[in-house]
Coordinates of C-alpha atoms in Angstrom, one line a residue:
M17 CA -55.4 -6.8 15.9
N18 CA -56.4 -9.5 18.5
N19 CA -59.7 -10.8 18.7
G20 CA -60.2 -8.6 22.2
E21 CA -59.0 -5.4 20.2
T22 CA -61.8 -6.2 17.4
R23 CA -64.4 -7.3 19.0
G24 CA -64.2 -4.1 21.3
I25 CA -63.9 -1.6 18.3
R26 CA -67.2 -3.9 16.8
E27 CA -68.9 -3.2 20.1
G28 CA -67.8 0.8 20.5
L29 CA -68.9 1.2 16.7
E30 CA -72.3 -0.1 17.5
K31 CA -72.9 2.0 20.3
W32 CA -71.5 5.1 18.5
R33 CA -73.3 4.6 15.3
E34 CA -77.2 4.2 17.6
K35 CA -76.5 7.8 18.2
R36 CA -74.8 8.9 15.0
E37 CA -78.0 7.7 13.4
Q38 CA -80.3 10.5 15.6
M39 CA -78.2 12.7 13.8
K40 CA -79.4 14.4 10.4
D41 CA -76.6 14.7 7.6
R42 CA -77.1 17.7 5.2
D43 CA -78.0 17.3 2.1
F44 CA -75.2 16.4 -0.2
L45 CA -73.6 14.0 -2.5
F46 CA -71.5 11.7 -0.2
E47 CA -69.2 10.0 -2.9
T48 CA -65.7 11.1 -4.3
V49 CA -65.8 13.1 -8.0
S50 CA -65.3 9.5 -9.4
G51 CA -68.6 8.0 -7.9
M52 CA -67.3 5.9 -5.1
E53 CA -69.2 6.0 -2.1
V54 CA -67.3 7.4 1.0
K55 CA -68.3 6.0 4.8
D56 CA -68.7 8.6 7.2
L57 CA -66.3 6.8 9.6
Y58 CA -63.4 4.6 8.8
T59 CA -61.8 2.2 11.5
P60 CA -59.3 0.0 12.1
L61 CA -62.2 -2.6 11.0
D62 CA -61.8 -1.3 7.4
I63 CA -58.0 -2.4 7.0
E64 CA -58.2 -5.3 9.7
N65 CA -57.0 -7.9 7.0
L66 CA -53.9 -5.8 5.8
D67 CA -50.6 -6.6 6.4
Y68 CA -47.6 -3.8 6.7
Q69 CA -44.7 -5.5 5.2
R70 CA -47.0 -7.3 2.3
D71 CA -49.5 -4.2 1.7
L72 CA -47.3 -1.4 2.4
G73 CA -43.7 -1.9 3.4
F74 CA -41.0 0.8 4.0
P75 CA -40.4 3.8 1.2
G76 CA -38.1 2.6 -1.6
E77 CA -38.6 -1.3 -0.8
Y78 CA -41.1 -3.7 -2.3
P79 CA -44.0 -3.1 -3.1
F80 CA -43.2 0.5 -3.0
T81 CA -47.0 1.7 -1.8
R82 CA -45.1 4.1 0.2
G83 CA -43.1 5.8 -2.2
V84 CA -40.0 4.9 -4.3
Y85 CA -37.4 6.2 -3.2
R86 CA -36.4 5.7 0.4
N87 CA -35.5 9.5 1.5
M88 CA -38.3 10.4 -1.2
Y89 CA -38.7 14.4 -0.7
R90 CA -35.8 15.0 2.2
G91 CA -32.8 13.7 0.1
R92 CA -34.6 15.7 -3.5
L93 CA -37.8 17.7 -4.2
W94 CA -40.1 16.5 -7.1
T95 CA -38.6 18.0 -10.0
M96 CA -41.0 21.2 -11.0
R97 CA -41.9 21.1 -14.8
Q98 CA -44.0 23.9 -16.2
F99 CA -45.5 22.6 -19.4
A100 CA -44.9 25.3 -21.7
G101 CA -44.7 26.1 -25.6
F102 CA -46.2 28.3 -27.9
A103 CA -45.7 30.1 -31.6
T104 CA -41.8 29.6 -32.3
A105 CA -39.3 28.3 -31.1
K106 CA -37.7 31.3 -30.4
E107 CA -40.4 32.8 -28.4
S108 CA -40.6 29.7 -26.8
N109 CA -36.7 29.6 -26.4
K110 CA -37.5 32.7 -24.1
R111 CA -40.5 31.4 -21.7
Y112 CA -37.9 28.3 -21.3
K113 CA -35.3 30.7 -20.1
Y114 CA -37.9 33.0 -18.1
L115 CA -39.0 29.7 -15.8
L116 CA -35.6 28.7 -15.8
E117 CA -35.0 31.7 -13.9
K118 CA -37.5 31.9 -12.2
G119 CA -36.5 28.3 -10.1
Q120 CA -37.9 26.1 -12.4
T121 CA -35.5 22.7 -12.2
G122 CA -37.0 21.1 -15.4
L123 CA -38.4 22.0 -19.0
S124 CA -41.3 20.3 -20.4
V125 CA -42.3 21.2 -23.9
A126 CA -45.9 21.6 -25.5
F127 CA -46.3 21.2 -29.6
D128 CA -48.8 22.7 -31.7
M129 CA -51.4 20.7 -33.2
P130 CA -49.6 20.2 -36.6
T131 CA -46.4 19.5 -34.7
I132 CA -48.2 16.5 -33.1
M133 CA -50.1 15.8 -36.3
G134 CA -46.9 15.0 -38.2
Y135 CA -47.3 17.8 -40.6
D136 CA -45.1 20.9 -41.2
S137 CA -46.2 24.8 -40.9
D138 CA -47.1 24.9 -44.9
H139 CA -49.3 22.1 -45.1
P140 CA -53.0 22.7 -46.2
R141 CA -53.7 21.2 -42.6
A142 CA -51.4 23.4 -40.6
L143 CA -53.3 26.2 -41.7
G144 CA -54.3 28.5 -38.6
E145 CA -52.7 26.3 -36.4
V146 CA -49.6 27.4 -36.3
G147 CA -48.0 27.8 -32.6
R148 CA -51.7 28.3 -31.1
V149 CA -51.3 25.5 -29.0
G150 CA -47.9 24.9 -28.4
V151 CA -44.3 25.5 -30.6
A152 CA -43.8 24.7 -33.7
I153 CA -41.1 22.0 -34.8
D154 CA -41.1 21.6 -38.4
S155 CA -36.9 20.5 -38.4
L156 CA -33.4 20.4 -36.5
Q157 CA -33.5 23.5 -37.1
D158 CA -36.6 24.9 -34.7
M159 CA -34.9 22.4 -32.3
E160 CA -32.2 24.3 -31.9
T161 CA -33.3 27.6 -31.6
L162 CA -35.7 25.9 -29.2
F163 CA -32.6 25.0 -26.6
E164 CA -30.6 27.8 -27.9
G165 CA -28.5 28.8 -24.8
I166 CA -29.9 25.8 -22.7
P167 CA -27.3 23.4 -22.2
L168 CA -29.0 20.0 -22.6
D169 CA -26.4 18.3 -20.3
K170 CA -27.5 20.8 -17.1
V171 CA -31.3 20.4 -17.8
S172 CA -33.8 17.0 -18.0
T173 CA -36.4 18.0 -20.5
S174 CA -39.9 16.2 -21.4
M175 CA -41.3 16.6 -24.4
T176 CA -45.3 15.7 -24.9
I177 CA -45.3 14.2 -28.2
N178 CA -46.8 10.7 -29.3
A179 CA -47.6 9.6 -33.0
P180 CA -44.3 11.1 -34.5
A181 CA -42.6 11.0 -30.9
A182 CA -39.7 9.0 -32.3
V183 CA -38.8 11.9 -35.1
I184 CA -39.4 14.6 -32.1
W185 CA -36.9 12.8 -30.1
C186 CA -34.1 12.1 -32.8
M187 CA -34.1 16.0 -33.3
Y188 CA -33.3 16.6 -29.4
I189 CA -30.1 13.8 -29.8
A190 CA -29.2 15.7 -32.7
T191 CA -29.5 19.2 -30.9
G192 CA -27.8 17.8 -28.2
E193 CA -24.8 16.8 -30.5
K194 CA -24.9 19.9 -32.2
Q195 CA -24.0 21.2 -28.6
G196 CA -21.5 18.8 -28.1
V197 CA -23.2 16.6 -26.1
R198 CA -23.1 12.9 -26.3
P199 CA -26.7 10.9 -26.2
E200 CA -25.3 8.9 -22.8
Q201 CA -25.5 12.4 -21.1
L202 CA -28.8 13.6 -22.3
T203 CA -31.7 13.1 -19.3
G204 CA -35.2 13.6 -20.2
T205 CA -38.7 11.9 -21.0
I206 CA -40.6 11.4 -24.5
Q207 CA -44.2 10.3 -23.8
N208 CA -44.4 8.1 -27.0
D209 CA -47.7 6.7 -25.4
I210 CA -49.8 5.7 -28.6
L211 CA -52.3 3.8 -26.9
K212 CA -53.8 6.5 -24.6
E213 CA -54.4 8.3 -28.3
Y214 CA -56.6 5.6 -29.4
I215 CA -58.2 5.7 -26.0
A216 CA -58.5 9.4 -25.5
Q217 CA -56.5 12.1 -26.8
K218 CA -57.1 10.3 -30.6
S219 CA -53.6 12.1 -32.0
W220 CA -52.9 9.3 -33.6
I221 CA -51.3 8.9 -37.2
F222 CA -50.1 5.0 -37.6
P223 CA -52.3 2.3 -37.0
P224 CA -51.3 0.2 -33.9
E225 CA -49.0 -2.4 -35.2
P226 CA -46.3 -0.2 -36.9
S227 CA -47.1 2.3 -33.8
M228 CA -45.8 -0.3 -31.5
R229 CA -42.8 -1.0 -33.3
L230 CA -41.6 2.6 -33.0
I231 CA -42.3 2.3 -29.9
T232 CA -39.9 -1.0 -28.9
D233 CA -37.3 1.0 -31.5
I234 CA -36.9 3.4 -28.8
F235 CA -36.7 1.4 -26.4
A236 CA -34.3 -0.8 -27.9
Y237 CA -32.2 2.3 -29.1
A238 CA -32.3 4.0 -25.7
S239 CA -31.1 0.9 -23.8
R240 CA -28.0 1.2 -26.1
H241 CA -27.4 4.4 -26.4
V242 CA -29.5 7.5 -24.3
P243 CA -29.5 4.9 -21.0
K244 CA -30.8 8.0 -18.9
W245 CA -33.5 8.8 -21.0
N246 CA -37.2 8.0 -19.7
T247 CA -38.6 6.2 -23.5
I248 CA -42.2 6.5 -22.2
S249 CA -44.4 8.3 -20.4
I250 CA -47.5 6.2 -19.5
S251 CA -50.2 8.4 -19.0
G252 CA -53.7 9.0 -17.4
Y253 CA -53.8 12.1 -17.6
H254 CA -55.1 12.5 -20.9
I255 CA -57.4 9.6 -20.0
R256 CA -58.9 11.7 -17.3
E257 CA -59.2 14.5 -18.8
A258 CA -61.6 12.8 -21.6
G259 CA -63.6 12.2 -18.2
S260 CA -62.5 9.3 -16.9
T261 CA -63.4 8.5 -13.4
A262 CA -59.9 7.9 -10.8
V263 CA -60.4 4.3 -11.1
Q264 CA -60.9 4.2 -14.8
E265 CA -57.5 6.2 -15.1
L266 CA -55.7 3.8 -13.1
A267 CA -56.6 0.7 -14.6
F268 CA -56.2 1.5 -18.3
T269 CA -53.0 3.3 -17.6
L270 CA -51.6 0.2 -15.9
A271 CA -53.4 -2.0 -18.4
N272 CA -51.3 0.1 -21.4
G273 CA -47.7 -0.1 -19.5
F274 CA -48.6 -4.2 -19.3
A275 CA -49.2 -4.1 -23.2
Y276 CA -45.7 -2.0 -23.7
V277 CA -44.4 -4.5 -21.6
E278 CA -45.1 -7.6 -23.1
A279 CA -44.4 -5.3 -27.0
G280 CA -40.8 -5.4 -25.4
I281 CA -40.6 -8.7 -24.4
K282 CA -42.1 -9.7 -27.8
A283 CA -39.4 -7.9 -29.5
G284 CA -36.7 -9.8 -28.2
L285 CA -35.9 -7.5 -25.1
N286 CA -35.0 -8.4 -22.0
V287 CA -37.9 -7.1 -19.3
D288 CA -34.8 -5.4 -17.1
E289 CA -33.2 -4.2 -20.2
F290 CA -36.0 -1.7 -20.8
A291 CA -38.2 -1.7 -18.2
P292 CA -36.3 1.0 -15.6
R293 CA -36.6 3.5 -18.2
L294 CA -40.7 3.6 -18.3
S295 CA -42.2 6.4 -16.5
F296 CA -46.2 6.9 -15.6
F297 CA -48.3 10.0 -16.1
F298 CA -51.3 10.8 -14.1
N299 CA -53.6 13.4 -13.5
A300 CA -54.2 15.5 -9.8
H301 CA -57.9 16.2 -9.9
I302 CA -59.8 18.0 -6.9
D303 CA -60.8 15.4 -5.1
F304 CA -58.1 15.3 -2.7
F305 CA -57.9 11.7 -0.8
E306 CA -59.0 9.3 -4.5
E307 CA -56.3 11.3 -5.7
I308 CA -53.6 10.4 -3.1
A309 CA -54.7 6.5 -3.0
K310 CA -54.5 6.5 -6.8
Y311 CA -51.0 7.0 -6.5
R312 CA -50.2 4.7 -3.7
A313 CA -52.3 1.8 -5.4
A314 CA -50.4 2.4 -8.9
R315 CA -47.2 1.9 -7.3
R316 CA -48.0 -1.7 -5.4
I317 CA -49.6 -3.1 -8.5
W318 CA -47.1 -2.1 -11.2
A319 CA -44.6 -3.5 -8.3
R320 CA -46.1 -7.1 -8.0
R321 CA -47.2 -7.5 -11.6
M322 CA -43.6 -6.4 -12.8
R323 CA -42.1 -8.8 -10.2
E324 CA -44.7 -11.5 -10.1
K325 CA -46.0 -12.2 -13.8
Y326 CA -43.3 -10.5 -16.2
G327 CA -40.4 -12.3 -14.3
A328 CA -38.5 -8.9 -13.6
K329 CA -35.2 -9.4 -11.5
D330 CA -33.9 -5.2 -11.2
P331 CA -35.7 -3.4 -8.5
R332 CA -35.4 -0.8 -10.8
S333 CA -38.0 -2.2 -12.9
W334 CA -40.3 -2.8 -10.0
L335 CA -40.3 0.9 -9.3
L336 CA -43.7 3.2 -11.2
R337 CA -42.0 6.7 -11.1
F338 CA -44.4 9.6 -12.1
H339 CA -44.9 12.8 -13.2
T340 CA -48.2 14.8 -12.5
Q341 CA -50.3 17.4 -13.8
T342 CA -53.1 19.1 -12.0
A343 CA -56.3 18.9 -13.4
G344 CA -57.5 20.6 -16.6
C345 CA -60.7 19.8 -16.8
S346 CA -61.2 21.0 -13.1
L347 CA -60.3 24.4 -14.3
T348 CA -63.2 26.9 -14.8
A349 CA -63.8 30.2 -17.1
Q350 CA -66.1 31.5 -14.7
Q351 CA -64.1 33.1 -11.8
P352 CA -61.0 32.0 -12.7
E353 CA -58.9 33.3 -9.8
N354 CA -60.7 30.2 -7.9
N355 CA -58.6 27.8 -10.3
I356 CA -55.1 29.2 -8.2
V357 CA -57.1 27.3 -5.3
R358 CA -58.1 24.1 -7.0
T359 CA -54.3 23.5 -8.5
A360 CA -52.8 24.2 -5.2
Y361 CA -55.0 21.4 -3.3
E362 CA -54.5 19.2 -6.2
A363 CA -50.9 19.7 -6.1
L364 CA -50.8 19.1 -2.4
A365 CA -52.6 15.8 -3.4
A366 CA -49.5 14.9 -5.8
V367 CA -46.7 15.7 -3.5
L368 CA -49.0 13.8 -0.5
G369 CA -48.9 11.1 -3.0
G370 CA -45.2 10.6 -4.0
T371 CA -44.7 12.2 -7.5
Q372 CA -41.4 12.5 -9.3
S373 CA -42.3 15.7 -10.9
L374 CA -44.9 18.0 -11.2
H375 CA -46.8 21.0 -13.4
T376 CA -49.3 23.2 -11.8
N377 CA -52.2 24.6 -14.0
S378 CA -51.9 28.3 -14.3
M379 CA -55.5 30.1 -13.6
D380 CA -56.1 31.4 -17.7
E381 CA -55.1 27.8 -19.0
V382 CA -58.9 27.2 -19.2
L383 CA -59.1 30.4 -21.6
A384 CA -55.5 30.5 -23.4
L385 CA -51.9 29.7 -23.2
P386 CA -50.9 31.0 -19.9
T387 CA -49.6 34.6 -19.3
E388 CA -46.0 35.1 -17.6
K389 CA -47.6 36.3 -14.6
A390 CA -50.0 33.2 -14.5
V391 CA -47.7 30.7 -15.0
Q392 CA -45.0 32.6 -12.4
I393 CA -48.5 32.2 -9.9
A394 CA -48.1 28.6 -11.0
L395 CA -44.6 27.7 -10.7
R396 CA -44.8 30.1 -6.8
T397 CA -47.7 27.3 -5.7
Q398 CA -45.0 24.8 -6.0
Q399 CA -42.6 26.5 -4.9
I400 CA -44.8 27.6 -1.5
L401 CA -45.7 24.1 -0.8
A402 CA -42.0 22.4 -1.2
Y403 CA -40.4 25.6 1.0
E404 CA -42.9 26.5 3.5
T405 CA -45.8 23.9 4.0
G406 CA -43.5 21.0 5.8
V407 CA -45.1 18.9 3.9
A408 CA -41.9 17.4 2.2
N409 CA -40.5 16.9 5.2
V410 CA -42.1 13.3 6.3
I411 CA -42.3 10.4 4.1
D412 CA -46.0 9.5 2.9
P413 CA -47.4 11.2 6.4
L414 CA -50.5 9.8 5.7
A415 CA -50.1 6.1 5.7
G416 CA -51.8 4.5 8.2
S417 CA -55.1 6.8 7.8
Y418 CA -58.0 3.6 7.8
Y419 CA -59.6 6.0 5.3
V420 CA -56.5 6.7 3.0
E421 CA -55.6 2.5 3.5
A422 CA -59.3 1.5 2.7
L423 CA -59.3 3.6 -0.3
T424 CA -55.9 2.5 -1.9
N425 CA -57.0 -0.9 -0.9
K426 CA -60.5 -0.5 -2.9
M427 CA -58.6 1.4 -5.8
E428 CA -56.3 -1.8 -6.2
E429 CA -59.3 -3.9 -6.1
E430 CA -61.8 -2.1 -8.9
A431 CA -58.6 -1.7 -11.2
E432 CA -58.2 -5.4 -10.6
K433 CA -62.0 -6.3 -12.2
Y434 CA -61.1 -4.0 -15.3
F435 CA -57.7 -6.1 -15.8
E436 CA -60.1 -8.7 -16.1
E437 CA -62.3 -7.5 -17.9
I438 CA -59.8 -6.4 -20.3
E439 CA -58.1 -9.7 -20.6
K440 CA -61.6 -11.7 -21.3
R441 CA -61.9 -8.9 -24.2
G442 CA -58.5 -10.3 -25.8
G443 CA -56.2 -7.1 -24.5
V444 CA -55.8 -3.7 -24.7
L445 CA -55.4 -3.4 -28.8
A446 CA -58.5 -5.6 -28.8
C447 CA -60.9 -3.3 -26.0
I448 CA -59.5 -0.3 -28.5
E449 CA -61.1 -1.8 -31.6
Q450 CA -64.2 -2.6 -29.8
N451 CA -64.7 0.6 -28.1
F452 CA -64.2 -0.4 -24.5
F453 CA -62.4 2.2 -23.3
Q454 CA -64.3 5.0 -25.6
Q455 CA -67.7 3.9 -24.5
E456 CA -66.6 3.5 -20.6
I457 CA -65.2 6.8 -20.5
A458 CA -68.0 8.3 -22.2
D459 CA -70.4 7.0 -19.8
A460 CA -68.4 8.1 -16.6
A461 CA -68.4 11.5 -18.5
Y462 CA -72.1 11.5 -18.9
R463 CA -72.8 10.7 -15.4
Y464 CA -70.2 13.7 -14.0
Q465 CA -72.0 15.7 -16.6
R466 CA -75.5 14.9 -15.3
A467 CA -74.6 15.1 -11.3
L468 CA -73.4 19.1 -12.1
D469 CA -76.5 19.6 -14.1
S470 CA -78.7 18.3 -11.3
K471 CA -76.3 20.4 -8.5
Q472 CA -75.9 16.8 -7.1
R473 CA -72.0 17.8 -7.4
I474 CA -71.7 21.7 -6.7
L475 CA -69.0 23.7 -8.9
V476 CA -67.5 26.7 -7.2
G477 CA -68.5 30.0 -9.7
V478 CA -70.5 27.5 -12.4
N479 CA -73.8 26.2 -11.0
E480 CA -73.3 27.6 -7.2
F481 CA -71.9 30.7 -6.0
V482 CA -72.2 32.6 -9.4
N483 CA -71.5 36.4 -10.3
P484 CA -74.2 37.0 -12.7
D485 CA -72.4 40.3 -13.6
E486 CA -69.0 38.7 -13.9
K487 CA -66.8 40.2 -16.4
L488 CA -63.2 38.5 -17.7
E489 CA -60.8 41.0 -16.2
I490 CA -57.8 38.9 -16.5
E491 CA -55.0 39.4 -19.4
I492 CA -54.7 36.2 -21.6
L493 CA -51.7 35.6 -24.1
K494 CA -52.6 36.4 -27.7
I495 CA -50.6 34.7 -30.7
D496 CA -49.8 37.2 -33.2
P497 CA -51.2 35.6 -36.6
R498 CA -47.7 36.9 -38.6
I499 CA -46.3 34.1 -36.5
E500 CA -47.6 31.6 -39.0
Q501 CA -46.1 33.5 -41.8
E502 CA -42.9 33.9 -40.2
Q503 CA -42.9 30.2 -39.6
V504 CA -43.7 29.4 -43.0
A505 CA -41.1 31.4 -44.5
R506 CA -38.3 30.1 -42.1
L507 CA -39.3 26.7 -43.5
Q508 CA -39.7 27.2 -47.1
K509 CA -36.1 28.9 -46.8
L510 CA -34.7 25.7 -45.2
R511 CA -35.8 24.1 -47.7
R512 CA -34.1 25.5 -50.5
E513 CA -30.8 26.0 -48.9
R514 CA -30.5 22.6 -47.2
D515 CA -28.6 19.4 -49.5
N516 CA -31.8 18.3 -50.9
I517 CA -29.5 15.1 -52.5
R518 CA -28.5 14.2 -49.0
V519 CA -32.2 14.4 -47.6
R520 CA -33.6 12.2 -50.5
E521 CA -31.1 9.9 -49.7
T522 CA -31.7 9.4 -46.0
L523 CA -35.2 9.2 -46.7
D524 CA -35.0 6.5 -49.3
A525 CA -33.2 4.8 -46.8
L526 CA -35.9 5.7 -43.7
R527 CA -38.1 3.9 -46.4
R528 CA -36.6 0.6 -47.1
A529 CA -36.2 0.4 -43.1
C530 CA -39.8 1.2 -42.4
E531 CA -40.7 -1.6 -45.0
G532 CA -38.3 -4.3 -43.5
T533 CA -37.6 -5.5 -39.6
E534 CA -34.1 -2.9 -38.8
N535 CA -34.4 -0.7 -36.0
V536 CA -35.7 2.6 -37.7
I537 CA -34.4 5.1 -34.7
P538 CA -30.4 5.3 -36.3
Y539 CA -32.4 5.9 -40.0
I540 CA -34.8 8.5 -39.1
L541 CA -31.4 10.5 -36.8
D542 CA -30.1 10.2 -40.5
C543 CA -32.8 12.2 -41.8
V544 CA -32.8 14.6 -39.2
R545 CA -29.3 15.5 -39.4
A546 CA -29.8 16.0 -43.0
Y547 CA -32.6 19.0 -42.5
A548 CA -35.6 16.7 -43.6
T549 CA -38.5 18.4 -42.2
E550 CA -40.7 16.2 -39.3
G551 CA -43.2 16.0 -42.4
E552 CA -41.1 14.6 -45.0
I553 CA -40.1 11.8 -42.6
I554 CA -43.6 11.2 -41.4
Q555 CA -44.9 11.2 -44.7
V556 CA -42.5 8.5 -45.5
M557 CA -43.8 6.3 -42.8
R558 CA -47.4 7.3 -43.6
E559 CA -47.3 5.6 -47.3
V560 CA -45.2 2.6 -45.3
F561 CA -47.3 2.2 -42.7
G562 CA -50.7 3.6 -43.8
E563 CA -53.1 5.7 -41.4
Y564 CA -55.2 4.6 -38.3
K565 CA -58.8 5.2 -38.8
E566 CA -61.0 5.3 -35.6
K567 CA -64.0 2.5 -35.6
P568 CA -67.7 4.8 -35.2
T569 CA -69.3 3.5 -32.2
F570 CA -73.0 4.9 -31.5

């Protein structure tokens, strides 16, 4: 804008403001769900320093604020990837085939807690937890069953696993081999984000240093042998679910991403050797515009850092490609059908924000793992969004909105403040040891709950518009307790029938590799191929690497 235009807008705004202030606002908290103040009106004055080429650019071009691909959804829709897994591999295989039959375009595996924590199903700590919140995977045998009849060269698979990610990934590679699919043909993502476990989700096993070694070993092995695989999904989702604000989710997630880049470089890898296969995973919360601004700011920040700080020359290294899941923490047990509406708005924000893949939560997930009916409604939500609403027709349609651009800038500014604080404290690992992230999230969660308790913030069906006589009338999925007994029986049968001499040889070789400096992935693969169990492999690594103990804070 020239000076004359700016002056005219300022004068017009002052006259409007005089009349506007004569009108009384309703009693409401006018801020984002994260507590960021929202003005009543945004004008060109709020983005007068915005430079189109520098700050926005065109889709598929630096700094990628408007999207990572030039044609976005006009070329290919986002991947519809419903997170699923429960009971045994056989039961989950049926659910995957059901979802694919209903039009899902990618798979996403949820594992049970024993698998997530590196325990076999017959371990004492697994008692009562087998197959409850995801599928039980003890060995290559279970992984083969999980994908029976699903050709791994034809489907992309995401696996939400972190501390034992290397073991589960090797099982997937070996399953592909059993199907005749070469590792270089496999496509998908392993979450493999241990830093956010220390920060938010708490399902760690090993201390940070060996955990980071495992991650960089995966980076190196994949770059040479599994080149189409996304080696990590740097996750803000769990940080947000733990109670963070949108800015904290953005800042802490990208800070973790920078730490992984630095670890890869420190391990001797060229940044352009592994950075193109880094991916991200964000939450889609209920504040529509705040979420869209978060995604746009994330792309811009990542591109600038990768090019300017880390010296990445391959444009693919500058791309922040991300999966989105609608916010589980926004769902309510009360009036669960309302969750269908919440999920639809959150999914719309993810799509307008330029996501590459999307999981939409089912209305019953606050109560249990979803039923087939509930998960079909969730999938249909995406399909209606893609094929009926027209939102996929135009790339970044909200670009140029005074509010959206101002909020995108604000997100970036606030994230940069956190980056400075994290660096001042010694980096991400130091902040974890200091409980900095954990305390920031706890404080944000407390403020949000106080706002709900005082009704400054309304949650429909919970603290307002309640149904006093409401009765739960929706069907929920229940896991048969006999599932655990059957899983344990299969595991023990496997141990009796496999070549146990070969198992011991491969485990001993893995121990030596862990004690040394070699890449451990080939050794884990040998263990997996010999049908060593996840628990046996992880136990060897526990004995070498030790276990992480969180420093308490009060």
